[in-house]
PDB file of C-alpha atoms in Angstrom:
ATOM      1  CA  MET D   1       3.327  -2.012  18.830  1.00 64.00           C
ATOM      2  CA  GLU D   2       7.096  -2.503  19.046  1.00 79.00           C
ATOM      3  CA  PRO D   3       8.556  -1.737  15.571  1.00 78.00           C
ATOM      4  CA  ARG D   4      10.226  -5.112  15.060  1.00 81.00           C
ATOM      5  CA  LEU D   5       6.980  -6.912  15.905  1.00 79.00           C
ATOM      6  CA  GLN D   6       5.009  -4.590  13.625  1.00 81.00           C
ATOM      7  CA  ARG D   7       7.314  -5.413  10.714  1.00 85.00           C
ATOM      8  CA  ARG D   8       6.950  -9.118  11.428  1.00 84.00           C
ATOM      9  CA  VAL D   9       3.145  -8.859  11.554  1.00 82.00           C
ATOM     10  CA  GLN D  10       3.115  -7.037   8.233  1.00 87.00           C
ATOM     11  CA  ARG D  11       5.581  -9.398   6.558  1.00 89.00           C
ATOM     12  CA  TYR D  12       3.699 -12.570   7.383  1.00 89.00           C
ATOM     13  CA  GLY D  13       0.286 -10.971   7.112  1.00 90.00           C
ATOM     14  CA  TRP D  14       0.940  -9.934   3.520  1.00 92.00           C
ATOM     15  CA  ASP D  15       2.353 -13.401   2.807  1.00 94.00           C
ATOM     16  CA  LEU D  16      -1.093 -14.713   3.748  1.00 92.00           C
ATOM     17  CA  ALA D  17      -2.907 -12.008   1.764  1.00 91.00           C
ATOM     18  CA  ALA D  18      -0.885 -12.501  -1.431  1.00 92.00           C
ATOM     19  CA  ASP D  19      -3.271 -14.981  -3.086  1.00 91.00           C
ATOM     20  CA  ASP D  20      -6.353 -12.790  -2.594  1.00 91.00           C
ATOM     21  CA  TYR D  21      -4.865  -9.317  -2.868  1.00 92.00           C
ATOM     22  CA  GLU D  22      -4.966  -8.813  -6.622  1.00 91.00           C
ATOM     23  CA  THR D  23      -8.457 -10.221  -7.092  1.00 92.00           C
ATOM     24  CA  LEU D  24      -9.927  -8.141  -4.280  1.00 93.00           C
ATOM     25  CA  TRP D  25      -7.966  -4.900  -4.563  1.00 94.00           C
ATOM     26  CA  GLN D  26      -6.644  -4.347  -8.103  1.00 94.00           C
ATOM     27  CA  ALA D  27      -9.754  -2.569  -9.395  1.00 94.00           C
ATOM     28  CA  GLN D  28     -10.294  -0.675  -6.131  1.00 96.00           C
ATOM     29  CA  LEU D  29      -6.799   0.845  -6.074  1.00 96.00           C
ATOM     30  CA  ALA D  30      -6.469   1.403  -9.834  1.00 96.00           C
ATOM     31  CA  PRO D  31      -7.640   5.071  -9.873  1.00 96.00           C
ATOM     32  CA  ALA D  32      -4.992   6.136  -7.354  1.00 97.00           C
ATOM     33  CA  GLN D  33      -2.261   4.072  -9.002  1.00 97.00           C
ATOM     34  CA  ALA D  34      -3.094   5.576 -12.410  1.00 97.00           C
ATOM     35  CA  LEU D  35      -2.994   9.102 -10.948  1.00 97.00           C
ATOM     36  CA  LEU D  36       0.340   8.357  -9.275  1.00 97.00           C
ATOM     37  CA  LEU D  37       1.929   7.233 -12.551  1.00 97.00           C
ATOM     38  CA  GLN D  38       0.428  10.170 -14.408  1.00 97.00           C
ATOM     39  CA  GLN D  39       1.748  12.718 -11.906  1.00 97.00           C
ATOM     40  CA  VAL D  40       5.259  11.290 -11.681  1.00 97.00           C
ATOM     41  CA  ALA D  41       5.540  11.356 -15.509  1.00 97.00           C
ATOM     42  CA  LEU D  42       7.958   8.501 -16.133  1.00 98.00           C
ATOM     43  CA  ALA D  43      10.174   8.864 -19.193  1.00 98.00           C
ATOM     44  CA  PRO D  44      11.828   6.233 -21.423  1.00 97.00           C
ATOM     45  CA  GLY D  45      15.150   5.033 -20.066  1.00 98.00           C
ATOM     46  CA  GLU D  46      14.540   5.965 -16.432  1.00 98.00           C
ATOM     47  CA  GLN D  47      15.561   3.772 -13.498  1.00 98.00           C
ATOM     48  CA  VAL D  48      12.642   3.311 -11.094  1.00 98.00           C
ATOM     49  CA  LEU D  49      12.324   1.888  -7.572  1.00 98.00           C
ATOM     50  CA  ASP D  50       8.854   0.704  -6.505  1.00 98.00           C
ATOM     51  CA  LEU D  51       8.655   0.075  -2.754  1.00 98.00           C
ATOM     52  CA  ALA D  52       5.954  -2.098  -1.195  1.00 96.00           C
ATOM     53  CA  CYS D  53       5.404  -3.298  -4.750  1.00 97.00           C
ATOM     54  CA  GLY D  54       3.000  -6.105  -3.819  1.00 95.00           C
ATOM     55  CA  THR D  55       2.117  -8.143  -6.889  1.00 96.00           C
ATOM     56  CA  GLY D  56       3.533  -5.534  -9.266  1.00 96.00           C
ATOM     57  CA  LEU D  57       0.375  -3.508  -9.929  1.00 96.00           C
ATOM     58  CA  VAL D  58       2.458  -0.326 -10.222  1.00 97.00           C
ATOM     59  CA  SER D  59       5.826  -1.852 -11.119  1.00 97.00           C
ATOM     60  CA  LEU D  60       4.727  -3.452 -14.377  1.00 96.00           C
ATOM     61  CA  PRO D  61       2.879  -0.440 -15.826  1.00 96.00           C
ATOM     62  CA  ALA D  62       5.921   1.624 -14.832  1.00 97.00           C
ATOM     63  CA  ALA D  63       8.144  -0.803 -16.738  1.00 97.00           C
ATOM     64  CA  ASP D  64       5.999  -0.247 -19.831  1.00 96.00           C
ATOM     65  CA  ARG D  65       6.527   3.492 -19.546  1.00 97.00           C
ATOM     66  CA  VAL D  66      10.312   3.452 -19.119  1.00 98.00           C
ATOM     67  CA  GLY D  67      10.759   0.981 -21.990  1.00 96.00           C
ATOM     68  CA  ALA D  68      13.592  -1.369 -22.818  1.00 94.00           C
ATOM     69  CA  ARG D  69      16.301   1.164 -21.938  1.00 96.00           C
ATOM     70  CA  GLY D  70      14.821   1.702 -18.491  1.00 98.00           C
ATOM     71  CA  HIS D  71      14.349  -0.615 -15.536  1.00 98.00           C
ATOM     72  CA  VAL D  72      11.990  -1.007 -12.583  1.00 98.00           C
ATOM     73  CA  LEU D  73      13.082  -2.666  -9.338  1.00 98.00           C
ATOM     74  CA  GLY D  74      10.112  -3.728  -7.218  1.00 98.00           C
ATOM     75  CA  ALA D  75      10.773  -4.382  -3.528  1.00 98.00           C
ATOM     76  CA  ASP D  76       8.447  -5.740  -0.855  1.00 97.00           C
ATOM     77  CA  LEU D  77       8.809  -7.049   2.691  1.00 95.00           C
ATOM     78  CA  SER D  78       6.627 -10.066   1.838  1.00 95.00           C
ATOM     79  CA  GLN D  79       8.361 -12.877  -0.033  1.00 96.00           C
ATOM     80  CA  ARG D  80       5.056 -14.225  -1.350  1.00 96.00           C
ATOM     81  CA  MET D  81       4.205 -10.819  -2.782  1.00 96.00           C
ATOM     82  CA  VAL D  82       7.607 -10.749  -4.473  1.00 97.00           C
ATOM     83  CA  ASP D  83       7.031 -14.231  -5.864  1.00 97.00           C
ATOM     84  CA  ALA D  84       3.605 -13.197  -7.188  1.00 95.00           C
ATOM     85  CA  ALA D  85       5.093 -10.111  -8.869  1.00 96.00           C
ATOM     86  CA  ARG D  86       7.777 -12.223 -10.519  1.00 95.00           C
ATOM     87  CA  GLN D  87       5.111 -14.588 -11.811  1.00 94.00           C
ATOM     88  CA  ARG D  88       3.079 -11.714 -13.253  1.00 92.00           C
ATOM     89  CA  ALA D  89       6.211 -10.435 -14.989  1.00 92.00           C
ATOM     90  CA  LEU D  90       6.603 -13.849 -16.637  1.00 91.00           C
ATOM     91  CA  VAL D  91       2.976 -14.085 -17.731  1.00 88.00           C
ATOM     92  CA  HIS D  92       3.117 -10.572 -19.205  1.00 78.00           C
ATOM     93  CA  PRO D  93       6.788 -10.538 -20.279  1.00 81.00           C
ATOM     94  CA  GLN D  94       8.606  -7.635 -18.674  1.00 83.00           C
ATOM     95  CA  PRO D  95      12.364  -8.154 -19.046  1.00 89.00           C
ATOM     96  CA  ASN D  96      13.005  -4.663 -17.657  1.00 95.00           C
ATOM     97  CA  ALA D  97      11.365  -5.378 -14.280  1.00 97.00           C
ATOM     98  CA  SER D  98      12.874  -7.312 -11.385  1.00 97.00           C
ATOM     99  CA  PHE D  99      11.705  -7.961  -7.842  1.00 98.00           C
ATOM    100  CA  VAL D 100      13.431  -8.450  -4.484  1.00 98.00           C
ATOM    101  CA  ARG D 101      12.445  -8.805  -0.838  1.00 97.00           C
ATOM    102  CA  MET D 102      13.642  -5.736   1.038  1.00 96.00           C
ATOM    103  CA  ASP D 103      12.748  -3.587   4.057  1.00 95.00           C
ATOM    104  CA  ALA D 104      11.649  -0.119   2.890  1.00 95.00           C
ATOM    105  CA  GLU D 105      13.118   1.470   6.016  1.00 95.00           C
ATOM    106  CA  GLN D 106      16.595   0.010   5.398  1.00 95.00           C
ATOM    107  CA  LEU D 107      17.213  -0.188   1.667  1.00 97.00           C
ATOM    108  CA  ASP D 108      20.160  -2.324   0.644  1.00 96.00           C
ATOM    109  CA  LEU D 109      20.838   0.013  -2.275  1.00 97.00           C
ATOM    110  CA  ALA D 110      23.566   2.483  -3.150  1.00 97.00           C
ATOM    111  CA  ASP D 111      23.059   6.232  -3.023  1.00 97.00           C
ATOM    112  CA  GLY D 112      21.822   7.997  -6.133  1.00 97.00           C
ATOM    113  CA  GLY D 113      20.993   5.037  -8.327  1.00 97.00           C
ATOM    114  CA  PHE D 114      17.404   5.872  -9.346  1.00 98.00           C
ATOM    115  CA  ASP D 115      15.588   8.579 -11.262  1.00 98.00           C
ATOM    116  CA  VAL D 116      12.234   7.869  -9.606  1.00 98.00           C
ATOM    117  CA  ALA D 117      11.091   6.176  -6.372  1.00 98.00           C
ATOM    118  CA  LEU D 118       7.475   5.097  -5.897  1.00 98.00           C
ATOM    119  CA  CYS D 119       5.467   3.725  -2.999  1.00 98.00           C
ATOM    120  CA  ALA D 120       1.764   3.065  -3.512  1.00 97.00           C
ATOM    121  CA  PHE D 121      -0.164   2.134  -0.356  1.00 96.00           C
ATOM    122  CA  GLY D 122       2.811   0.895   1.627  1.00 94.00           C
ATOM    123  CA  LEU D 123       3.858   3.722   3.945  1.00 95.00           C
ATOM    124  CA  MET D 124       0.828   3.327   6.252  1.00 92.00           C
ATOM    125  CA  TYR D 125       2.069  -0.073   7.425  1.00 91.00           C
ATOM    126  CA  LEU D 126       5.597   0.967   8.373  1.00 91.00           C
ATOM    127  CA  PRO D 127       6.673   1.701  11.945  1.00 89.00           C
ATOM    128  CA  GLU D 128       8.734   4.656  10.662  1.00 92.00           C
ATOM    129  CA  PRO D 129       7.371   5.951   7.345  1.00 95.00           C
ATOM    130  CA  GLU D 130       9.514   9.079   7.637  1.00 96.00           C
ATOM    131  CA  GLN D 131      12.613   6.864   7.574  1.00 96.00           C
ATOM    132  CA  ALA D 132      11.340   5.108   4.442  1.00 97.00           C
ATOM    133  CA  VAL D 133      10.874   8.445   2.650  1.00 98.00           C
ATOM    134  CA  ARG D 134      14.383   9.507   3.681  1.00 97.00           C
ATOM    135  CA  GLU D 135      15.695   6.234   2.252  1.00 98.00           C
ATOM    136  CA  MET D 136      13.793   6.853  -0.981  1.00 98.00           C
ATOM    137  CA  ALA D 137      15.386  10.310  -1.210  1.00 97.00           C
ATOM    138  CA  ARG D 138      18.827   8.848  -0.504  1.00 97.00           C
ATOM    139  CA  VAL D 139      18.728   6.470  -3.451  1.00 98.00           C
ATOM    140  CA  LEU D 140      17.592   9.180  -5.897  1.00 98.00           C
ATOM    141  CA  ARG D 141      19.902  11.023  -8.245  1.00 97.00           C
ATOM    142  CA  PRO D 142      19.906  14.846  -7.934  1.00 96.00           C
ATOM    143  CA  GLY D 143      16.673  16.062  -9.466  1.00 96.00           C
ATOM    144  CA  GLY D 144      15.048  12.658  -9.012  1.00 97.00           C
ATOM    145  CA  ARG D 145      11.348  12.330  -8.270  1.00 98.00           C
ATOM    146  CA  ILE D 146       9.198  10.593  -5.669  1.00 98.00           C
ATOM    147  CA  GLY D 147       5.578   9.458  -5.969  1.00 98.00           C
ATOM    148  CA  LEU D 148       3.551   8.306  -2.952  1.00 98.00           C
ATOM    149  CA  ALA D 149      -0.022   7.132  -2.444  1.00 98.00           C
ATOM    150  CA  VAL D 150      -1.766   6.520   0.883  1.00 97.00           C
ATOM    151  CA  TRP D 151      -5.323   6.274   2.150  1.00 96.00           C
ATOM    152  CA  GLY D 152      -6.884   9.613   3.072  1.00 96.00           C
ATOM    153  CA  GLU D 153      -8.704  10.928   6.122  1.00 95.00           C
ATOM    154  CA  ARG D 154     -10.218   8.298   8.427  1.00 94.00           C
ATOM    155  CA  ALA D 155     -13.573  10.109   8.373  1.00 95.00           C
ATOM    156  CA  ARG D 156     -13.689   9.808   4.582  1.00 96.00           C
ATOM    157  CA  CYS D 157     -12.989   6.065   4.523  1.00 96.00           C
ATOM    158  CA  GLY D 158     -16.155   4.147   5.299  1.00 96.00           C
ATOM    159  CA  TRP D 159     -14.249   0.908   5.883  1.00 95.00           C
ATOM    160  CA  ALA D 160     -12.120   2.402   8.708  1.00 94.00           C
ATOM    161  CA  ALA D 161     -14.060   0.526  11.398  1.00 93.00           C
ATOM    162  CA  LEU D 162     -12.133  -2.590  10.347  1.00 93.00           C
ATOM    163  CA  PHE D 163      -9.153  -1.826  12.591  1.00 91.00           C
ATOM    164  CA  PRO D 164     -10.885  -1.298  15.953  1.00 91.00           C
ATOM    165  CA  ILE D 165     -13.032  -4.371  15.269  1.00 93.00           C
ATOM    166  CA  VAL D 166      -9.904  -6.536  14.858  1.00 92.00           C
ATOM    167  CA  ASP D 167      -8.012  -4.740  17.638  1.00 90.00           C
ATOM    168  CA  ALA D 168     -10.786  -5.690  20.080  1.00 90.00           C
ATOM    169  CA  GLU D 169     -10.138  -9.372  19.361  1.00 91.00           C
ATOM    170  CA  VAL D 170      -6.334  -9.345  19.512  1.00 86.00           C
ATOM    171  CA  ALA D 171      -5.878  -6.761  22.299  1.00 70.00           C
ATOM    172  CA  SER D 172      -3.381  -4.708  20.294  1.00 64.00           C
ATOM    173  CA  ASP D 173      -3.186  -2.195  17.463  1.00 63.00           C
ATOM    174  CA  VAL D 174      -2.909  -4.131  14.204  1.00 68.00           C
ATOM    175  CA  CYS D 175      -2.109  -1.038  12.130  1.00 75.00           C
ATOM    176  CA  PRO D 176      -1.348   1.789  14.542  1.00 70.00           C
ATOM    177  CA  LEU D 177      -1.626   5.277  13.049  1.00 76.00           C
ATOM    178  CA  PHE D 178      -2.819   3.835   9.720  1.00 88.00           C
ATOM    179  CA  PHE D 179      -4.634   7.033   8.709  1.00 93.00           C
ATOM    180  CA  ARG D 180      -2.038   9.486  10.073  1.00 93.00           C
ATOM    181  CA  LEU D 181      -0.327  10.102   6.723  1.00 95.00           C
ATOM    182  CA  GLY D 182      -3.637  10.930   5.066  1.00 95.00           C
ATOM    183  CA  GLN D 183      -4.466  13.742   7.504  1.00 94.00           C
ATOM    184  CA  ALA D 184      -4.259  17.355   6.302  1.00 92.00           C
ATOM    185  CA  ASP D 185      -0.744  18.049   4.966  1.00 94.00           C
ATOM    186  CA  THR D 186       1.041  15.301   6.927  1.00 96.00           C
ATOM    187  CA  LEU D 187       2.511  13.492   3.917  1.00 96.00           C
ATOM    188  CA  THR D 188       3.639  16.796   2.395  1.00 96.00           C
ATOM    189  CA  ARG D 189       5.500  17.595   5.625  1.00 96.00           C
ATOM    190  CA  VAL D 190       7.101  14.136   5.624  1.00 96.00           C
ATOM    191  CA  CYS D 191       8.459  14.861   2.131  1.00 97.00           C
ATOM    192  CA  THR D 192       9.821  18.304   2.994  1.00 97.00           C
ATOM    193  CA  GLY D 193      11.386  16.823   6.124  1.00 96.00           C
ATOM    194  CA  ALA D 194      13.286  14.397   3.885  1.00 96.00           C
ATOM    195  CA  GLY D 195      14.777  17.289   1.890  1.00 95.00           C
ATOM    196  CA  LEU D 196      12.352  17.099  -1.021  1.00 97.00           C
ATOM    197  CA  HIS D 197      10.765  20.089  -2.704  1.00 95.00           C
ATOM    198  CA  ALA D 198       8.212  20.897  -5.424  1.00 95.00           C
ATOM    199  CA  VAL D 199       5.686  18.884  -3.396  1.00 97.00           C
ATOM    200  CA  GLN D 200       2.250  18.482  -4.970  1.00 97.00           C
ATOM    201  CA  GLU D 201      -0.690  16.803  -3.246  1.00 97.00           C
ATOM    202  CA  HIS D 202      -3.844  15.437  -4.868  1.00 97.00           C
ATOM    203  CA  ARG D 203      -6.864  14.062  -2.993  1.00 97.00           C
ATOM    204  CA  LEU D 204      -9.066  11.623  -4.831  1.00 97.00           C
ATOM    205  CA  ALA D 205     -12.521  10.681  -3.577  1.00 97.00           C
ATOM    206  CA  THR D 206     -13.396   7.124  -4.579  1.00 97.00           C
ATOM    207  CA  THR D 207     -15.859   4.318  -3.921  1.00 97.00           C
ATOM    208  CA  LEU D 208     -15.036   0.730  -3.044  1.00 97.00           C
ATOM    209  CA  HIS D 209     -17.515  -1.559  -4.772  1.00 97.00           C
ATOM    210  CA  TYR D 210     -18.380  -5.042  -3.479  1.00 97.00           C
ATOM    211  CA  ALA D 211     -20.837  -7.427  -5.085  1.00 97.00           C
ATOM    212  CA  ASN D 212     -22.005  -8.857  -1.766  1.00 98.00           C
ATOM    213  CA  ALA D 213     -21.247  -9.203   1.944  1.00 98.00           C
ATOM    214  CA  ASP D 214     -18.843 -12.098   1.422  1.00 97.00           C
ATOM    215  CA  GLU D 215     -16.693 -10.110  -1.001  1.00 97.00           C
ATOM    216  CA  ALA D 216     -16.659  -7.088   1.317  1.00 97.00           C
ATOM    217  CA  CYS D 217     -15.514  -9.236   4.238  1.00 96.00           C
ATOM    218  CA  ARG D 218     -12.875 -11.114   2.226  1.00 95.00           C
ATOM    219  CA  ALA D 219     -11.394  -7.832   1.044  1.00 95.00           C
ATOM    220  CA  ALA D 220     -11.325  -6.441   4.560  1.00 94.00           C
ATOM    221  CA  PHE D 221     -10.013  -9.466   6.413  1.00 93.00           C
ATOM    222  CA  ALA D 222      -8.348 -11.977   4.076  1.00 92.00           C
ATOM    223  CA  GLY D 223      -6.833  -9.773   1.373  1.00 89.00           C
ATOM    224  CA  GLY D 224      -5.331  -6.929   3.370  1.00 85.00           C
ATOM    225  CA  PRO D 225      -3.366  -5.773   6.407  1.00 85.00           C
ATOM    226  CA  VAL D 226      -5.235  -7.797   9.045  1.00 90.00           C
ATOM    227  CA  ALA D 227      -4.769 -11.126   7.254  1.00 91.00           C
ATOM    228  CA  LEU D 228      -2.446 -12.497   9.949  1.00 89.00           C
ATOM    229  CA  ALA D 229      -4.984 -11.855  12.723  1.00 90.00           C
ATOM    230  CA  TRP D 230      -7.753 -13.277  10.514  1.00 92.00           C
ATOM    231  CA  SER D 231      -5.769 -16.483   9.954  1.00 92.00           C
ATOM    232  CA  ARG D 232      -5.718 -17.070  13.713  1.00 92.00           C
ATOM    233  CA  PHE D 233      -9.398 -16.428  14.369  1.00 94.00           C
ATOM    234  CA  ASP D 234     -11.603 -19.461  14.882  1.00 96.00           C
ATOM    235  CA  THR D 235     -14.991 -19.809  13.202  1.00 96.00           C
ATOM    236  CA  THR D 236     -16.838 -18.056  16.008  1.00 97.00           C
ATOM    237  CA  VAL D 237     -14.556 -15.025  16.036  1.00 96.00           C
ATOM    238  CA  ARG D 238     -14.610 -14.786  12.244  1.00 96.00           C
ATOM    239  CA  ALA D 239     -18.380 -14.709  12.255  1.00 97.00           C
ATOM    240  CA  ARG D 240     -18.388 -12.056  14.982  1.00 97.00           C
ATOM    241  CA  VAL D 241     -15.926  -9.672  13.322  1.00 97.00           C
ATOM    242  CA  CYS D 242     -17.626 -10.050   9.936  1.00 97.00           C
ATOM    243  CA  GLN D 243     -20.981  -9.205  11.467  1.00 98.00           C
ATOM    244  CA  ARG D 244     -19.569  -6.137  13.201  1.00 97.00           C
ATOM    245  CA  TYR D 245     -17.877  -4.997   9.993  1.00 97.00           C
ATOM    246  CA  LEU D 246     -21.030  -5.428   7.924  1.00 98.00           C
ATOM    247  CA  GLU D 247     -22.927  -3.392  10.522  1.00 98.00           C
ATOM    248  CA  ALA D 248     -20.308  -0.644  10.165  1.00 98.00           C
ATOM    249  CA  ILE D 249     -20.682  -0.447   6.368  1.00 98.00           C
ATOM    250  CA  GLU D 250     -24.472  -0.966   6.378  1.00 98.00           C
ATOM    251  CA  PRO D 251     -25.122   2.698   5.437  1.00 97.00           C
ATOM    252  CA  TRP D 252     -23.568   1.972   2.037  1.00 98.00           C
ATOM    253  CA  ARG D 253     -25.447  -1.241   1.246  1.00 98.00           C
ATOM    254  CA  ASP D 254     -27.849  -1.338  -1.694  1.00 97.00           C
ATOM    255  CA  GLY D 255     -29.501  -4.728  -1.783  1.00 98.00           C
ATOM    256  CA  PRO D 256     -26.686  -7.300  -1.789  1.00 98.00           C
ATOM    257  CA  ARG D 257     -24.118  -4.755  -3.037  1.00 98.00           C
ATOM    258  CA  TYR D 258     -21.962  -2.267  -1.154  1.00 98.00           C
ATOM    259  CA  ALA D 259     -20.532   1.061  -2.368  1.00 98.00           C
ATOM    260  CA  VAL D 260     -18.246   2.247   0.428  1.00 98.00           C
ATOM    261  CA  PRO D 261     -16.734   5.748   0.257  1.00 98.00           C
ATOM    262  CA  ALA D 262     -12.986   6.192   0.557  1.00 97.00           C
ATOM    263  CA  GLU D 263     -10.262   8.701  -0.146  1.00 98.00           C
ATOM    264  CA  PHE D 264      -6.774   8.440  -1.623  1.00 97.00           C
ATOM    265  CA  VAL D 265      -3.912  10.910  -1.257  1.00 97.00           C
ATOM    266  CA  VAL D 266      -1.266  11.046  -3.989  1.00 98.00           C
ATOM    267  CA  VAL D 267       1.850  13.156  -3.436  1.00 98.00           C
ATOM    268  CA  THR D 268       4.748  13.825  -5.786  1.00 98.00           C
ATOM    269  CA  ALA D 269       7.978  15.599  -4.910  1.00 98.00           C
ATOM    270  CA  ALA D 270      11.521  16.025  -6.186  1.00 97.00           C
ATOM    271  CA  LEU D 271      15.072  16.034  -4.898  1.00 96.00           C
ATOM    272  CA  PRO D 272      16.843  19.318  -5.618  1.00 94.00           C
ATOM    273  CA  ALA D 273      19.083  19.227  -8.698  1.00 91.00           C
ATOM    274  CA  ARG D 274      22.775  19.942  -8.354  1.00 78.00           C
ATOM    275  CA  PRO D 275      23.550  23.686  -8.433  1.00 67.00           C
TER     276      PRO D 275
END
């Protein structure tokens, strides 16, 4: 997919997914997000950038950790995600967190303004994730730290059939190379290519739990990266793709419930300090 079109698909797709995302994905992603924050070891007073912040599921806990003297800037390509994050910050008062709409591959930020840059489950959707990591490194102070989380190996993610099922209906790749960053040491090499060092990688096996077939399908189609395609499917196509998806995850059904295996990759790295 042409990069500009891919960005547009992601922007408006996540606008559509914003209302369902937190309900369907907060608990599923929590183990990886907790590991990411643990490994990056935020300290009081630090300035933090959280890219692809979504509804603030990482930004707001990060704001708690850096305290009143610190600040977290959450940025997302989707305006509705940004709006949702701002609303969460009002409901759970976080005066040291702010949110803006911004392209992760072209950050409108000065060099060296942050101690830490985070991106949890955003890099897989970008046309040029390597460029986004370079931008994250650019805005770090010397010695600053990066924390990244992506989905792991395709073979270890039972829900991976989602993408070819949707691609067959729209005659294109909805999320091309989605699992590339989770393969072997790919994300580690992306970090070293951006001039980062002290790279540490952690793989976390997990299970995605769904109460029933409807919840599994809503998470796959309405609350995630294929939401734009889903919004354009008529009733017949929706029924067809749901049936195909449920057939794909049938091995992990237990009565009405599903327990689908998955894998997360969490990587931390640092920018060299000044000599």
